[in-house]
Amino acid sequence: MMTARIHVTLKASVLDPQGSAVTKSLHALGYDEVADVRIGKYLEVKVNTTDRAVAEERITEMCEKLLANTVIEKYEFQLVEA
Amino acid sequence: MMTARIHVTLKASVLDPQGSAVTKSLHALGYDEVADVRIGKYLEVKVNTTDRAVAEERITEMCEKLLANTVIEKYEFQLVEA
């Protein structure tokens, strides 16, 4: 069993309205030191695989096909034994 | 300038319907090795602070007050220079 810790984030060139809203809310709460907020997704995917190379290939496929919208998002992941 | 990399995830005891939906979708795509998916948020918060201790305290406050719903979610963060 392995766990893939996947981060899916907007590409740097893509506007993040959700992050802007959170920035404004934090300012309204008095956190004036906040310069920028970017919001992404974090997924933990457990797979019944023991072969790390196979797992990496399959997780990459899953990201490309379903988990990330590669037009506007990028993804990265670490595989850990679990 | 520092960046807080914040993970907000559902507590282990809380059901994750979004994760279940993704698990089913991955199975439908033929990824039968997927045992479980949990989905959380990933935030990058840039703050104009140079004092690490102050930054940690303030980020913790932001998580408690706005960024996480501590009834059902937990959070953790790393502070990096950026």
Short mmCIF file of N, CA and C in Angstrom, two decimals:
data_model
loop_
_atom_site.label_atom_id
_atom_site.label_comp_id
_atom_site.label_asym_id
_atom_site.label_seq_id
_atom_site.Cartn_x
_atom_site.Cartn_y
_atom_site.Cartn_z
N MET A 1 0.85 -1.20 0.00
CA MET A 1 0.00 0.00 0.00
C MET A 1 0.88 1.25 0.00
N MET A 2 0.58 2.15 -0.91
CA MET A 2 1.30 3.41 -0.95
C MET A 2 0.30 4.57 -0.96
N THR A 3 0.75 5.72 -0.48
CA THR A 3 -0.10 6.90 -0.52
C THR A 3 0.57 7.97 -1.37
N ALA A 4 -0.20 8.51 -2.32
CA ALA A 4 0.29 9.64 -3.11
C ALA A 4 -0.26 10.91 -2.50
N ARG A 5 0.63 11.81 -2.15
CA ARG A 5 0.22 13.13 -1.65
C ARG A 5 0.31 14.11 -2.81
N ILE A 6 -0.84 14.49 -3.31
CA ILE A 6 -0.91 15.25 -4.55
C ILE A 6 -1.33 16.70 -4.27
N HIS A 7 -0.56 17.63 -4.82
CA HIS A 7 -0.94 19.05 -4.77
C HIS A 7 -1.37 19.49 -6.15
N VAL A 8 -2.57 20.01 -6.25
CA VAL A 8 -3.05 20.57 -7.51
C VAL A 8 -3.25 22.06 -7.30
N THR A 9 -2.49 22.86 -8.04
CA THR A 9 -2.55 24.32 -7.84
C THR A 9 -2.74 25.02 -9.18
N LEU A 10 -3.32 26.20 -9.12
CA LEU A 10 -3.48 27.00 -10.33
C LEU A 10 -2.11 27.40 -10.86
N LYS A 11 -1.96 27.41 -12.18
CA LYS A 11 -0.72 27.92 -12.75
C LYS A 11 -0.54 29.38 -12.35
N ALA A 12 0.70 29.81 -12.29
CA ALA A 12 1.02 31.14 -11.77
C ALA A 12 0.33 32.24 -12.59
N SER A 13 0.12 31.98 -13.87
CA SER A 13 -0.46 33.01 -14.74
C SER A 13 -1.98 33.10 -14.62
N VAL A 14 -2.59 32.18 -13.88
CA VAL A 14 -4.05 32.14 -13.80
C VAL A 14 -4.53 32.89 -12.55
N LEU A 15 -5.51 33.76 -12.74
CA LEU A 15 -6.08 34.50 -11.62
C LEU A 15 -6.74 33.55 -10.63
N ASP A 16 -6.67 33.90 -9.34
CA ASP A 16 -7.24 33.06 -8.29
C ASP A 16 -8.25 33.90 -7.48
N PRO A 17 -9.50 33.97 -7.95
CA PRO A 17 -10.50 34.80 -7.26
C PRO A 17 -10.79 34.33 -5.84
N GLN A 18 -10.71 33.02 -5.63
CA GLN A 18 -10.94 32.48 -4.28
C GLN A 18 -9.84 32.97 -3.33
N GLY A 19 -8.60 32.95 -3.84
CA GLY A 19 -7.49 33.46 -3.04
C GLY A 19 -7.61 34.95 -2.76
N SER A 20 -8.08 35.71 -3.75
CA SER A 20 -8.27 37.15 -3.55
C SER A 20 -9.32 37.40 -2.48
N ALA A 21 -10.39 36.62 -2.50
CA ALA A 21 -11.46 36.79 -1.50
C ALA A 21 -10.93 36.51 -0.10
N VAL A 22 -10.10 35.47 0.02
CA VAL A 22 -9.54 35.13 1.33
C VAL A 22 -8.57 36.23 1.79
N THR A 23 -7.78 36.77 0.85
CA THR A 23 -6.87 37.88 1.19
C THR A 23 -7.66 39.04 1.78
N LYS A 24 -8.78 39.40 1.12
CA LYS A 24 -9.60 40.52 1.59
C LYS A 24 -10.20 40.22 2.96
N SER A 25 -10.66 38.99 3.15
CA SER A 25 -11.23 38.61 4.45
C SER A 25 -10.18 38.70 5.56
N LEU A 26 -8.96 38.28 5.26
CA LEU A 26 -7.89 38.35 6.26
C LEU A 26 -7.54 39.80 6.58
N HIS A 27 -7.54 40.65 5.55
CA HIS A 27 -7.31 42.08 5.81
C HIS A 27 -8.42 42.65 6.70
N ALA A 28 -9.66 42.25 6.40
CA ALA A 28 -10.80 42.74 7.19
C ALA A 28 -10.69 42.30 8.65
N LEU A 29 -10.04 41.17 8.88
CA LEU A 29 -9.85 40.68 10.25
C LEU A 29 -8.62 41.31 10.91
N GLY A 30 -7.90 42.17 10.18
CA GLY A 30 -6.77 42.87 10.77
C GLY A 30 -5.41 42.28 10.44
N TYR A 31 -5.38 41.27 9.57
CA TYR A 31 -4.09 40.66 9.21
C TYR A 31 -3.51 41.39 8.00
N ASP A 32 -3.03 42.60 8.25
CA ASP A 32 -2.58 43.45 7.16
C ASP A 32 -1.26 42.99 6.55
N GLU A 33 -0.56 42.09 7.24
CA GLU A 33 0.71 41.59 6.70
C GLU A 33 0.53 40.60 5.55
N VAL A 34 -0.72 40.16 5.33
CA VAL A 34 -0.95 39.18 4.26
C VAL A 34 -0.82 39.86 2.90
N ALA A 35 0.12 39.37 2.09
CA ALA A 35 0.38 39.98 0.79
C ALA A 35 -0.37 39.26 -0.32
N ASP A 36 -0.52 37.94 -0.17
CA ASP A 36 -1.14 37.17 -1.25
C ASP A 36 -1.57 35.81 -0.72
N VAL A 37 -2.67 35.30 -1.27
CA VAL A 37 -3.13 33.95 -0.94
C VAL A 37 -3.45 33.22 -2.24
N ARG A 38 -2.92 32.02 -2.38
CA ARG A 38 -3.27 31.16 -3.52
C ARG A 38 -3.85 29.88 -2.95
N ILE A 39 -4.93 29.41 -3.55
CA ILE A 39 -5.61 28.24 -3.00
C ILE A 39 -5.62 27.10 -4.01
N GLY A 40 -5.25 25.93 -3.54
CA GLY A 40 -5.26 24.75 -4.39
C GLY A 40 -5.89 23.58 -3.67
N LYS A 41 -5.75 22.41 -4.28
CA LYS A 41 -6.30 21.20 -3.68
C LYS A 41 -5.17 20.30 -3.19
N TYR A 42 -5.49 19.53 -2.17
CA TYR A 42 -4.54 18.56 -1.65
C TYR A 42 -5.26 17.22 -1.58
N LEU A 43 -4.74 16.22 -2.25
CA LEU A 43 -5.39 14.91 -2.28
C LEU A 43 -4.45 13.84 -1.74
N GLU A 44 -4.99 12.95 -0.94
CA GLU A 44 -4.24 11.77 -0.53
C GLU A 44 -4.92 10.55 -1.16
N VAL A 45 -4.18 9.91 -2.07
CA VAL A 45 -4.73 8.77 -2.80
C VAL A 45 -3.97 7.52 -2.36
N LYS A 46 -4.70 6.58 -1.75
CA LYS A 46 -4.09 5.31 -1.33
C LYS A 46 -4.24 4.28 -2.44
N VAL A 47 -3.14 3.67 -2.81
CA VAL A 47 -3.20 2.67 -3.88
C VAL A 47 -2.59 1.35 -3.41
N ASN A 48 -3.23 0.26 -3.83
CA ASN A 48 -2.75 -1.09 -3.54
C ASN A 48 -1.69 -1.48 -4.54
N THR A 49 -0.51 -0.90 -4.39
CA THR A 49 0.58 -1.19 -5.30
C THR A 49 1.85 -1.28 -4.46
N THR A 50 2.76 -2.12 -4.88
CA THR A 50 4.04 -2.19 -4.17
C THR A 50 5.17 -1.68 -5.05
N ASP A 51 4.93 -1.65 -6.36
CA ASP A 51 5.96 -1.21 -7.29
C ASP A 51 5.89 0.31 -7.46
N ARG A 52 6.92 0.99 -6.98
CA ARG A 52 6.93 2.45 -6.98
C ARG A 52 6.85 3.04 -8.39
N ALA A 53 7.58 2.43 -9.33
CA ALA A 53 7.61 2.97 -10.70
C ALA A 53 6.22 2.88 -11.33
N VAL A 54 5.56 1.74 -11.12
CA VAL A 54 4.20 1.58 -11.66
C VAL A 54 3.26 2.58 -11.01
N ALA A 55 3.37 2.72 -9.70
CA ALA A 55 2.50 3.64 -8.97
C ALA A 55 2.68 5.07 -9.50
N GLU A 56 3.93 5.48 -9.71
CA GLU A 56 4.18 6.84 -10.21
C GLU A 56 3.53 7.07 -11.57
N GLU A 57 3.65 6.07 -12.42
CA GLU A 57 3.08 6.17 -13.76
C GLU A 57 1.56 6.28 -13.70
N ARG A 58 0.96 5.44 -12.87
CA ARG A 58 -0.51 5.41 -12.77
C ARG A 58 -1.05 6.69 -12.13
N ILE A 59 -0.36 7.18 -11.10
CA ILE A 59 -0.82 8.41 -10.45
C ILE A 59 -0.72 9.59 -11.42
N THR A 60 0.37 9.62 -12.19
CA THR A 60 0.51 10.68 -13.20
C THR A 60 -0.67 10.64 -14.17
N GLU A 61 -1.03 9.44 -14.61
CA GLU A 61 -2.19 9.28 -15.50
C GLU A 61 -3.47 9.79 -14.86
N MET A 62 -3.68 9.43 -13.59
CA MET A 62 -4.88 9.87 -12.87
C MET A 62 -4.96 11.40 -12.81
N CYS A 63 -3.81 12.01 -12.56
CA CYS A 63 -3.77 13.48 -12.50
C CYS A 63 -4.13 14.08 -13.86
N GLU A 64 -3.54 13.53 -14.90
CA GLU A 64 -3.77 14.06 -16.24
C GLU A 64 -5.22 13.89 -16.68
N LYS A 65 -5.81 12.74 -16.31
CA LYS A 65 -7.14 12.41 -16.81
C LYS A 65 -8.27 12.99 -15.96
N LEU A 66 -8.07 13.03 -14.63
CA LEU A 66 -9.21 13.36 -13.77
C LEU A 66 -8.92 14.42 -12.71
N LEU A 67 -7.76 14.30 -12.06
CA LEU A 67 -7.58 15.07 -10.83
C LEU A 67 -7.21 16.52 -11.06
N ALA A 68 -6.53 16.80 -12.16
CA ALA A 68 -6.14 18.19 -12.44
C ALA A 68 -6.69 18.61 -13.80
N ASN A 69 -7.02 19.85 -13.92
CA ASN A 69 -7.36 20.44 -15.22
C ASN A 69 -6.08 21.09 -15.73
N THR A 70 -5.37 20.37 -16.58
CA THR A 70 -4.01 20.81 -16.94
C THR A 70 -3.98 22.05 -17.83
N VAL A 71 -5.15 22.52 -18.24
CA VAL A 71 -5.18 23.79 -18.98
C VAL A 71 -4.82 24.94 -18.03
N ILE A 72 -5.34 24.87 -16.81
CA ILE A 72 -5.12 25.97 -15.87
C ILE A 72 -4.40 25.54 -14.59
N GLU A 73 -4.26 24.23 -14.39
CA GLU A 73 -3.66 23.76 -13.14
C GLU A 73 -2.40 22.94 -13.39
N LYS A 74 -1.53 22.95 -12.38
CA LYS A 74 -0.39 22.04 -12.40
C LYS A 74 -0.48 21.12 -11.19
N TYR A 75 0.22 20.01 -11.26
CA TYR A 75 0.16 19.07 -10.14
C TYR A 75 1.55 18.55 -9.84
N GLU A 76 1.73 18.14 -8.59
CA GLU A 76 2.95 17.44 -8.22
C GLU A 76 2.59 16.49 -7.09
N PHE A 77 3.34 15.41 -6.96
CA PHE A 77 3.01 14.47 -5.90
C PHE A 77 4.25 13.78 -5.35
N GLN A 78 4.15 13.34 -4.11
CA GLN A 78 5.15 12.49 -3.49
C GLN A 78 4.48 11.16 -3.16
N LEU A 79 5.21 10.08 -3.36
CA LEU A 79 4.71 8.76 -3.01
C LEU A 79 5.36 8.33 -1.71
N VAL A 80 4.53 7.95 -0.73
CA VAL A 80 5.08 7.46 0.53
C VAL A 80 4.49 6.10 0.85
N GLU A 81 5.27 5.27 1.52
CA GLU A 81 4.76 3.96 1.98
C GLU A 81 3.75 4.21 3.09
N ALA A 82 2.62 3.56 3.00
CA ALA A 82 1.61 3.72 4.05
C ALA A 82 0.58 2.62 3.93
N MET B 1 9.75 38.66 3.78
CA MET B 1 8.58 37.95 3.24
C MET B 1 8.69 36.44 3.53
N MET B 2 7.61 35.90 4.05
CA MET B 2 7.57 34.45 4.28
C MET B 2 6.30 33.87 3.66
N THR B 3 6.39 32.60 3.33
CA THR B 3 5.21 31.92 2.79
C THR B 3 4.83 30.78 3.73
N ALA B 4 3.55 30.75 4.12
CA ALA B 4 3.04 29.62 4.89
C ALA B 4 2.36 28.65 3.94
N ARG B 5 2.81 27.41 3.96
CA ARG B 5 2.18 26.36 3.17
C ARG B 5 1.24 25.59 4.09
N ILE B 6 -0.04 25.83 3.91
CA ILE B 6 -1.03 25.33 4.86
C ILE B 6 -1.83 24.20 4.23
N HIS B 7 -1.94 23.08 4.96
CA HIS B 7 -2.82 21.98 4.56
C HIS B 7 -4.02 21.95 5.50
N VAL B 8 -5.20 22.02 4.94
CA VAL B 8 -6.43 21.89 5.72
C VAL B 8 -7.12 20.62 5.26
N THR B 9 -7.26 19.66 6.17
CA THR B 9 -7.84 18.37 5.80
C THR B 9 -8.95 17.99 6.77
N LEU B 10 -9.87 17.18 6.30
CA LEU B 10 -10.93 16.68 7.16
C LEU B 10 -10.33 15.79 8.24
N LYS B 11 -10.87 15.87 9.45
CA LYS B 11 -10.44 14.95 10.50
C LYS B 11 -10.75 13.52 10.05
N ALA B 12 -9.94 12.57 10.56
CA ALA B 12 -10.05 11.18 10.11
C ALA B 12 -11.45 10.61 10.34
N SER B 13 -12.13 11.09 11.37
CA SER B 13 -13.43 10.53 11.72
C SER B 13 -14.56 11.11 10.86
N VAL B 14 -14.25 12.10 10.04
CA VAL B 14 -15.29 12.78 9.25
C VAL B 14 -15.38 12.17 7.85
N LEU B 15 -16.59 11.85 7.43
CA LEU B 15 -16.80 11.30 6.09
C LEU B 15 -16.39 12.31 5.03
N ASP B 16 -15.86 11.80 3.91
CA ASP B 16 -15.41 12.67 2.83
C ASP B 16 -16.14 12.28 1.54
N PRO B 17 -17.34 12.81 1.33
CA PRO B 17 -18.12 12.43 0.14
C PRO B 17 -17.44 12.80 -1.17
N GLN B 18 -16.70 13.91 -1.16
CA GLN B 18 -15.98 14.32 -2.37
C GLN B 18 -14.90 13.28 -2.72
N GLY B 19 -14.21 12.83 -1.67
CA GLY B 19 -13.19 11.80 -1.88
C GLY B 19 -13.80 10.50 -2.37
N SER B 20 -14.98 10.14 -1.83
CA SER B 20 -15.65 8.91 -2.27
C SER B 20 -16.04 9.01 -3.73
N ALA B 21 -16.51 10.18 -4.14
CA ALA B 21 -16.90 10.38 -5.54
C ALA B 21 -15.69 10.22 -6.46
N VAL B 22 -14.55 10.78 -6.04
CA VAL B 22 -13.34 10.66 -6.86
C VAL B 22 -12.87 9.21 -6.91
N THR B 23 -12.96 8.50 -5.78
CA THR B 23 -12.60 7.08 -5.77
C THR B 23 -13.43 6.31 -6.80
N LYS B 24 -14.75 6.56 -6.81
CA LYS B 24 -15.63 5.87 -7.76
C LYS B 24 -15.28 6.24 -9.20
N SER B 25 -14.98 7.50 -9.44
CA SER B 25 -14.62 7.92 -10.79
C SER B 25 -13.33 7.24 -11.25
N LEU B 26 -12.36 7.14 -10.34
CA LEU B 26 -11.09 6.49 -10.69
C LEU B 26 -11.32 5.00 -10.98
N HIS B 27 -12.19 4.36 -10.19
CA HIS B 27 -12.51 2.95 -10.46
C HIS B 27 -13.17 2.82 -11.84
N ALA B 28 -14.06 3.76 -12.15
CA ALA B 28 -14.76 3.72 -13.44
C ALA B 28 -13.77 3.88 -14.60
N LEU B 29 -12.67 4.58 -14.35
CA LEU B 29 -11.64 4.77 -15.37
C LEU B 29 -10.66 3.58 -15.43
N GLY B 30 -10.87 2.59 -14.55
CA GLY B 30 -10.02 1.39 -14.59
C GLY B 30 -8.90 1.37 -13.57
N TYR B 31 -8.86 2.36 -12.68
CA TYR B 31 -7.80 2.39 -11.65
C TYR B 31 -8.27 1.64 -10.41
N ASP B 32 -8.32 0.31 -10.54
CA ASP B 32 -8.89 -0.51 -9.47
C ASP B 32 -7.99 -0.59 -8.25
N GLU B 33 -6.74 -0.18 -8.40
CA GLU B 33 -5.82 -0.24 -7.26
C GLU B 33 -6.08 0.87 -6.24
N VAL B 34 -6.93 1.83 -6.59
CA VAL B 34 -7.21 2.94 -5.67
C VAL B 34 -8.07 2.45 -4.51
N ALA B 35 -7.55 2.57 -3.31
CA ALA B 35 -8.26 2.08 -2.13
C ALA B 35 -9.04 3.20 -1.44
N ASP B 36 -8.51 4.41 -1.48
CA ASP B 36 -9.17 5.49 -0.76
C ASP B 36 -8.64 6.83 -1.26
N VAL B 37 -9.51 7.83 -1.27
CA VAL B 37 -9.10 9.19 -1.62
C VAL B 37 -9.67 10.14 -0.56
N ARG B 38 -8.81 11.00 -0.04
CA ARG B 38 -9.26 12.07 0.88
C ARG B 38 -8.85 13.39 0.26
N ILE B 39 -9.75 14.35 0.31
CA ILE B 39 -9.48 15.63 -0.35
C ILE B 39 -9.49 16.77 0.65
N GLY B 40 -8.47 17.58 0.56
CA GLY B 40 -8.38 18.74 1.43
C GLY B 40 -7.99 19.97 0.64
N LYS B 41 -7.67 21.03 1.37
CA LYS B 41 -7.27 22.28 0.73
C LYS B 41 -5.79 22.53 0.98
N TYR B 42 -5.19 23.23 0.03
CA TYR B 42 -3.80 23.62 0.16
C TYR B 42 -3.72 25.12 -0.10
N LEU B 43 -3.22 25.86 0.88
CA LEU B 43 -3.15 27.32 0.74
C LEU B 43 -1.71 27.79 0.87
N GLU B 44 -1.34 28.73 0.03
CA GLU B 44 -0.05 29.42 0.18
C GLU B 44 -0.34 30.86 0.55
N VAL B 45 0.04 31.22 1.76
CA VAL B 45 -0.23 32.56 2.27
C VAL B 45 1.11 33.30 2.41
N LYS B 46 1.27 34.38 1.65
CA LYS B 46 2.50 35.20 1.74
C LYS B 46 2.28 36.30 2.75
N VAL B 47 3.20 36.41 3.69
CA VAL B 47 3.07 37.46 4.71
C VAL B 47 4.33 38.31 4.76
N ASN B 48 4.12 39.61 4.94
CA ASN B 48 5.22 40.58 5.09
C ASN B 48 5.70 40.57 6.53
N THR B 49 6.42 39.53 6.91
CA THR B 49 6.92 39.40 8.27
C THR B 49 8.32 38.83 8.17
N THR B 50 9.18 39.25 9.08
CA THR B 50 10.51 38.66 9.08
C THR B 50 10.71 37.81 10.33
N ASP B 51 9.88 38.04 11.34
CA ASP B 51 10.00 37.30 12.60
C ASP B 51 9.21 36.00 12.52
N ARG B 52 9.93 34.89 12.54
CA ARG B 52 9.30 33.59 12.36
C ARG B 52 8.30 33.27 13.46
N ALA B 53 8.64 33.60 14.70
CA ALA B 53 7.76 33.28 15.83
C ALA B 53 6.44 34.03 15.71
N VAL B 54 6.54 35.32 15.36
CA VAL B 54 5.33 36.13 15.17
C VAL B 54 4.50 35.57 14.02
N ALA B 55 5.17 35.23 12.93
CA ALA B 55 4.46 34.70 11.77
C ALA B 55 3.71 33.42 12.15
N GLU B 56 4.36 32.53 12.88
CA GLU B 56 3.71 31.27 13.27
C GLU B 56 2.46 31.51 14.09
N GLU B 57 2.58 32.46 15.01
CA GLU B 57 1.45 32.78 15.88
C GLU B 57 0.28 33.33 15.06
N ARG B 58 0.60 34.27 14.17
CA ARG B 58 -0.45 34.91 13.37
C ARG B 58 -1.09 33.93 12.40
N ILE B 59 -0.29 33.06 11.78
CA ILE B 59 -0.85 32.09 10.84
C ILE B 59 -1.77 31.11 11.58
N THR B 60 -1.35 30.71 12.78
CA THR B 60 -2.20 29.83 13.59
C THR B 60 -3.54 30.49 13.86
N GLU B 61 -3.50 31.77 14.21
CA GLU B 61 -4.74 32.53 14.44
C GLU B 61 -5.61 32.55 13.18
N MET B 62 -5.00 32.81 12.03
CA MET B 62 -5.75 32.87 10.77
C MET B 62 -6.44 31.53 10.49
N CYS B 63 -5.72 30.44 10.75
CA CYS B 63 -6.30 29.10 10.54
C CYS B 63 -7.49 28.89 11.47
N GLU B 64 -7.32 29.26 12.72
CA GLU B 64 -8.38 29.05 13.71
C GLU B 64 -9.61 29.89 13.39
N LYS B 65 -9.37 31.13 12.93
CA LYS B 65 -10.48 32.07 12.75
C LYS B 65 -11.16 31.95 11.40
N LEU B 66 -10.40 31.68 10.36
CA LEU B 66 -10.98 31.77 9.01
C LEU B 66 -10.70 30.57 8.11
N LEU B 67 -9.45 30.08 8.13
CA LEU B 67 -9.05 29.18 7.05
C LEU B 67 -9.52 27.74 7.25
N ALA B 68 -9.67 27.33 8.50
CA ALA B 68 -10.12 25.96 8.77
C ALA B 68 -11.38 25.99 9.62
N ASN B 69 -12.24 25.03 9.39
CA ASN B 69 -13.38 24.82 10.28
C ASN B 69 -12.96 23.74 11.27
N THR B 70 -12.51 24.18 12.44
CA THR B 70 -11.85 23.24 13.36
C THR B 70 -12.81 22.23 14.00
N VAL B 71 -14.09 22.37 13.72
CA VAL B 71 -15.03 21.33 14.18
C VAL B 71 -14.79 20.04 13.40
N ILE B 72 -14.57 20.18 12.11
CA ILE B 72 -14.42 18.98 11.27
C ILE B 72 -13.07 18.91 10.56
N GLU B 73 -12.28 19.98 10.62
CA GLU B 73 -11.02 19.99 9.88
C GLU B 73 -9.83 20.19 10.82
N LYS B 74 -8.68 19.68 10.37
CA LYS B 74 -7.44 20.00 11.06
C LYS B 74 -6.52 20.72 10.08
N TYR B 75 -5.54 21.41 10.62
CA TYR B 75 -4.62 22.14 9.74
C TYR B 75 -3.21 21.95 10.22
N GLU B 76 -2.28 22.08 9.29
CA GLU B 76 -0.87 22.13 9.65
C GLU B 76 -0.18 23.01 8.61
N PHE B 77 0.92 23.61 9.01
CA PHE B 77 1.62 24.47 8.04
C PHE B 77 3.12 24.46 8.27
N GLN B 78 3.83 24.76 7.17
CA GLN B 78 5.26 25.01 7.24
C GLN B 78 5.49 26.45 6.80
N LEU B 79 6.43 27.10 7.46
CA LEU B 79 6.81 28.46 7.07
C LEU B 79 8.13 28.40 6.32
N VAL B 80 8.14 28.98 5.12
CA VAL B 80 9.38 29.03 4.36
C VAL B 80 9.69 30.47 3.96
N GLU B 81 10.97 30.78 3.87
CA GLU B 81 11.38 32.10 3.39
C GLU B 81 11.05 32.19 1.91
N ALA B 82 10.44 33.28 1.50
CA ALA B 82 10.12 33.44 0.07
C ALA B 82 9.75 34.89 -0.19
#
